[in-house]
Tab-separated table of C-alpha atoms in Angstrom:
chain	number	residue	atom	x	y	z
W	1	THR	CA	99.463	58.641	40.096
W	2	GLN	CA	97.202	61.783	39.540
W	3	LEU	CA	99.518	64.839	40.122
W	4	LEU	CA	96.692	67.477	40.523
W	5	GLU	CA	94.061	66.977	43.228
W	6	GLN	CA	90.941	69.182	42.981
W	7	SER	CA	88.322	69.764	45.447
W	8	PRO	CA	85.529	69.452	45.840
W	9	GLN	CA	84.896	66.711	43.586
W	10	PHE	CA	81.410	67.447	43.423
W	11	LEU	CA	79.203	70.938	44.257
W	12	SER	CA	75.676	71.749	44.261
W	13	ILE	CA	74.839	75.249	45.020
W	14	GLN	CA	71.806	77.824	44.276
W	15	GLU	CA	72.027	80.316	41.985
W	16	GLY	CA	73.636	83.525	43.428
W	17	GLU	CA	76.092	81.330	45.748
W	18	ASN	CA	79.809	82.095	45.569
W	19	LEU	CA	82.026	79.184	45.163
W	20	THR	CA	85.709	77.958	45.405
W	21	VAL	CA	87.454	75.370	43.821
W	22	TYR	CA	91.025	74.376	44.413
W	23	CYS	CA	93.559	72.760	42.653
W	24	ASN	CA	96.923	71.077	44.205
W	25	SER	CA	99.971	69.442	43.661
W	26	SER	CA	103.107	68.632	44.876
W	27	SER	CA	105.042	69.282	42.095
W	28	VAL	CA	105.826	72.646	40.480
W	29	PHE	CA	104.035	73.693	37.112
W	30	SER	CA	105.504	75.970	34.656
W	31	SER	CA	102.191	77.495	33.823
W	32	LEU	CA	98.719	76.074	34.893
W	33	GLN	CA	94.959	76.446	32.767
W	34	TRP	CA	91.676	76.032	33.578
W	35	TYR	CA	89.041	74.479	31.448
W	36	ARG	CA	85.131	73.903	31.476
W	37	GLN	CA	83.708	70.785	29.903
W	38	GLU	CA	80.206	70.975	29.225
W	39	PRO	CA	78.223	67.470	28.369
W	40	GLY	CA	79.171	65.681	25.035
W	41	GLU	CA	81.912	68.240	24.268
W	42	GLY	CA	85.639	68.734	24.745
W	43	PRO	CA	87.197	70.918	27.421
W	44	VAL	CA	87.467	74.862	26.576
W	45	LEU	CA	89.795	77.024	27.900
W	46	LEU	CA	88.944	79.555	30.256
W	47	VAL	CA	92.397	81.292	31.442
W	48	THR	CA	96.156	80.608	31.691
W	49	VAL	CA	98.233	81.927	34.495
W	50	VAL	CA	101.826	81.861	34.451
W	51	THR	CA	103.594	83.692	37.276
W	52	GLY	CA	103.469	82.610	41.113
W	53	GLY	CA	100.669	84.671	42.806
W	54	GLU	CA	98.966	85.673	39.565
W	55	VAL	CA	95.529	86.785	39.840
W	56	LYS	CA	93.180	86.657	36.833
W	57	LYS	CA	89.519	87.745	36.478
W	58	LEU	CA	87.351	86.585	33.576
W	59	LYS	CA	83.783	88.120	34.792
W	60	ARG	CA	82.488	86.704	37.784
W	61	LEU	CA	85.561	83.965	37.474
W	62	THR	CA	88.377	84.580	39.987
W	63	PHE	CA	91.682	82.584	39.185
W	64	GLN	CA	94.748	82.753	41.642
W	65	PHE	CA	98.098	80.708	41.037
W	66	GLY	CA	99.962	79.768	44.106
W	67	ASP	CA	103.080	81.768	44.929
W	68	ALA	CA	104.921	78.283	44.745
W	69	ARG	CA	103.348	77.609	41.140
W	70	LYS	CA	101.921	74.136	42.995
W	71	ASP	CA	98.463	75.370	43.521
W	72	SER	CA	95.456	77.020	41.942
W	73	SER	CA	91.915	78.505	42.748
W	74	LEU	CA	88.940	79.276	41.118
W	75	HIS	CA	86.711	81.676	42.640
W	76	ILE	CA	83.087	82.366	41.249
W	77	THR	CA	80.650	84.913	42.464
W	78	ALA	CA	76.846	84.873	42.164
W	79	ALA	CA	77.171	81.607	40.356
W	80	GLN	CA	74.452	81.223	37.730
W	81	PRO	CA	73.329	77.882	35.856
W	82	GLY	CA	75.220	78.851	32.756
W	83	ASP	CA	78.283	78.243	34.984
W	84	THR	CA	77.393	74.395	35.360
W	85	GLY	CA	79.814	72.085	34.168
W	86	LEU	CA	83.199	69.985	34.851
W	87	TYR	CA	86.105	72.307	35.691
W	88	LEU	CA	89.118	70.932	35.027
W	89	CYS	CA	92.535	72.587	35.897
W	90	ALA	CA	95.701	71.558	33.667
W	91	GLY	CA	99.500	71.870	33.828
W	92	SER	CA	102.494	71.692	32.233
W	93	MET	CA	105.361	70.717	34.436
W	94	GLY	CA	108.061	72.067	31.797
W	95	GLY	CA	111.635	70.862	32.024
W	96	GLY	CA	111.047	69.030	28.866
W	97	THR	CA	108.714	66.551	29.973
W	98	TYR	CA	106.478	67.572	27.461
W	99	LYS	CA	103.553	65.683	29.660
W	100	TYR	CA	100.230	67.918	30.076
W	101	ILE	CA	98.456	66.673	33.155
W	102	PHE	CA	94.710	67.351	33.725
W	103	GLY	CA	93.275	67.320	37.491
W	104	THR	CA	90.568	64.999	39.032
W	105	GLY	CA	87.795	67.323	38.163
W	106	THR	CA	85.050	69.434	39.843
W	107	ARG	CA	81.576	69.143	38.916
W	108	LEU	CA	79.367	71.957	39.259
W	109	LYS	CA	75.515	72.127	39.548
W	110	VAL	CA	73.626	75.441	39.679
W	111	LEU	CA	70.251	75.239	40.555
W	112	ALA	CA	67.808	78.104	39.509
C	1	ASP	CA	84.011	74.338	16.414
C	2	SER	CA	87.609	73.729	17.633
C	3	GLY	CA	89.049	73.139	14.233
C	4	VAL	CA	90.014	69.346	15.973
C	5	THR	CA	88.265	66.333	14.317
C	6	GLN	CA	87.760	63.273	15.523
C	7	THR	CA	86.416	60.261	13.866
C	8	PRO	CA	84.506	57.886	14.824
C	9	LYS	CA	82.119	59.934	17.209
C	10	HIS	CA	80.976	56.518	18.434
C	11	LEU	CA	82.118	53.065	18.047
C	12	ILE	CA	80.769	49.692	19.422
C	13	THR	CA	82.838	46.529	19.452
C	14	ALA	CA	83.355	43.200	21.286
C	15	THR	CA	86.279	42.321	23.560
C	16	GLY	CA	89.178	41.199	22.178
C	17	GLN	CA	88.934	43.329	19.098
C	18	ARG	CA	91.062	46.221	17.759
C	19	VAL	CA	90.118	49.967	16.780
C	20	THR	CA	91.663	52.903	15.365
C	21	LEU	CA	90.783	56.549	16.373
C	22	ARG	CA	91.627	59.140	13.995
C	23	CYS	CA	92.254	62.834	14.889
C	24	SER	CA	92.982	65.595	12.506
C	25	PRO	CA	94.606	68.588	14.415
C	26	ARG	CA	93.661	72.217	13.677
C	27	SER	CA	95.473	73.735	10.968
C	28	GLY	CA	98.957	74.555	11.797
C	29	ASP	CA	99.163	72.780	14.897
C	30	LEU	CA	102.168	70.509	15.377
C	31	SER	CA	101.256	69.163	18.788
C	32	VAL	CA	98.677	66.304	19.355
C	33	TYR	CA	97.447	64.892	22.664
C	34	TRP	CA	95.666	62.054	23.530
C	35	TYR	CA	93.423	61.743	26.546
C	36	GLN	CA	90.763	59.036	28.126
C	37	GLN	CA	87.975	60.322	30.075
C	38	SER	CA	86.215	57.320	31.715
C	39	LEU	CA	82.585	58.319	33.402
C	40	ASP	CA	82.870	62.007	33.752
C	41	GLN	CA	85.963	61.516	35.525
C	42	GLY	CA	89.195	64.198	34.674
C	43	LEU	CA	91.365	63.527	31.583
C	44	GLN	CA	94.031	60.760	31.847
C	45	PHE	CA	96.845	61.637	29.435
C	46	LEU	CA	98.119	59.052	27.634
C	47	ILE	CA	100.607	60.298	24.785
C	48	HIS	CA	102.029	63.691	22.911
C	49	TYR	CA	103.456	64.016	19.807
C	50	TYR	CA	104.954	66.976	18.199
C	51	ASN	CA	105.822	67.177	14.505
C	52	GLY	CA	105.537	63.379	13.967
C	53	GLU	CA	107.906	62.507	17.266
C	54	GLU	CA	106.537	61.079	20.257
C	55	ARG	CA	107.597	63.598	23.005
C	56	ALA	CA	106.000	61.848	26.191
C	57	LYS	CA	104.016	59.163	27.483
C	58	GLY	CA	101.487	59.181	30.080
C	59	ASN	CA	99.231	55.926	31.582
C	60	ILE	CA	99.183	54.572	28.114
C	61	LEU	CA	98.822	50.768	28.107
C	62	GLU	CA	100.885	48.634	26.144
C	63	ARG	CA	98.052	47.102	24.493
C	64	PHE	CA	97.727	50.877	22.943
C	65	SER	CA	99.789	52.511	20.449
C	66	ALA	CA	99.482	55.804	18.373
C	67	GLN	CA	101.097	57.646	15.859
C	68	GLN	CA	101.488	61.051	14.047
C	69	PHE	CA	101.668	60.881	10.154
C	70	PRO	CA	103.608	63.344	7.772
C	71	ASP	CA	100.399	65.355	7.472
C	72	LEU	CA	100.162	65.870	11.404
C	73	HIS	CA	97.184	63.587	11.619
C	74	SER	CA	97.438	61.234	14.267
C	75	GLU	CA	95.913	57.851	15.177
C	76	LEU	CA	95.491	55.801	18.360
C	77	ASN	CA	95.322	52.114	18.057
C	78	LEU	CA	93.487	50.098	20.660
C	79	SER	CA	93.926	46.473	20.654
C	80	SER	CA	92.880	43.323	22.692
C	81	LEU	CA	89.824	45.635	24.087
C	82	GLU	CA	88.633	44.847	27.677
C	83	LEU	CA	85.357	46.323	29.262
C	84	GLY	CA	87.490	48.744	31.168
C	85	ASP	CA	88.884	50.308	28.198
C	86	SER	CA	85.047	51.857	27.426
C	87	ALA	CA	85.796	55.462	27.804
C	88	LEU	CA	85.579	58.960	25.793
C	89	TYR	CA	88.914	59.438	23.921
C	90	PHE	CA	89.773	62.864	23.142
C	91	CYS	CA	92.153	64.448	20.864
C	92	ALA	CA	93.702	67.918	21.642
C	93	SER	CA	96.134	70.338	19.437
C	94	ARG	CA	98.048	72.941	19.862
C	95	THR	CA	100.646	75.149	18.335
C	96	GLY	CA	103.492	74.723	20.412
C	97	VAL	CA	105.297	71.836	21.854
C	98	ASP	CA	104.929	72.797	25.368
C	99	THR	CA	102.926	76.118	25.513
C	100	GLY	CA	99.458	77.686	24.625
C	101	GLU	CA	95.779	76.406	24.822
C	102	LEU	CA	94.835	73.151	24.075
C	103	PHE	CA	91.784	72.645	21.132
C	104	PHE	CA	89.932	69.716	22.091
C	105	GLY	CA	88.103	67.747	19.579
C	106	GLU	CA	84.622	66.355	20.450
C	107	GLY	CA	85.969	62.949	21.425
C	108	SER	CA	85.357	59.583	20.432
C	109	ARG	CA	82.929	57.190	22.350
C	110	LEU	CA	84.089	53.500	22.482
C	111	THR	CA	81.811	50.887	24.325
C	112	VAL	CA	83.209	47.523	24.210
C	113	LEU	CA	80.594	44.967	25.224
């Protein structure tokens, strides 16, 4: 059972376009992180959100944690070819479960 | 360089065989996580160790087992291999038991023929 569903699964856009990736769950997460993975490498952390409703910005990337801490979104403004990669949300359910699960992934391709 | 080392990087073996994947976490990190990634999909959580003790199990098959040694390195043992076990296996480490950034190794690509 995949507890973190991401949408869309695939996204191919032109350079300069905006996009939003969603990460949804029916479970509450104590914190949520976004990672980006490039081919042949392990995922690398982009951001951590902890508080419901929290918004964080990283240059052209804006991350939001849902008020109920069950969902999150990643918005990219004016996408560039360097943004191409696999975007993964990941969450810790807390409460002593010690499981750290990843979403289904969104593969983004930005065309020049 | 994340500081997490995984060996081997590539492994080709036959069905029915057994392999061991090794992970050395970042210096000072007590938590080690193992994940399986198939065909550029998301990562499936397998197991989590903290300071030598198993803390959580995910979708890990009974044919698979893992352990974390006193020096904090970890091994993932895969036995009675099947074609469907072909995947990238990632190890990640972090300092705390349930918080903080995960640092990933480059993965071990297993091909079962």
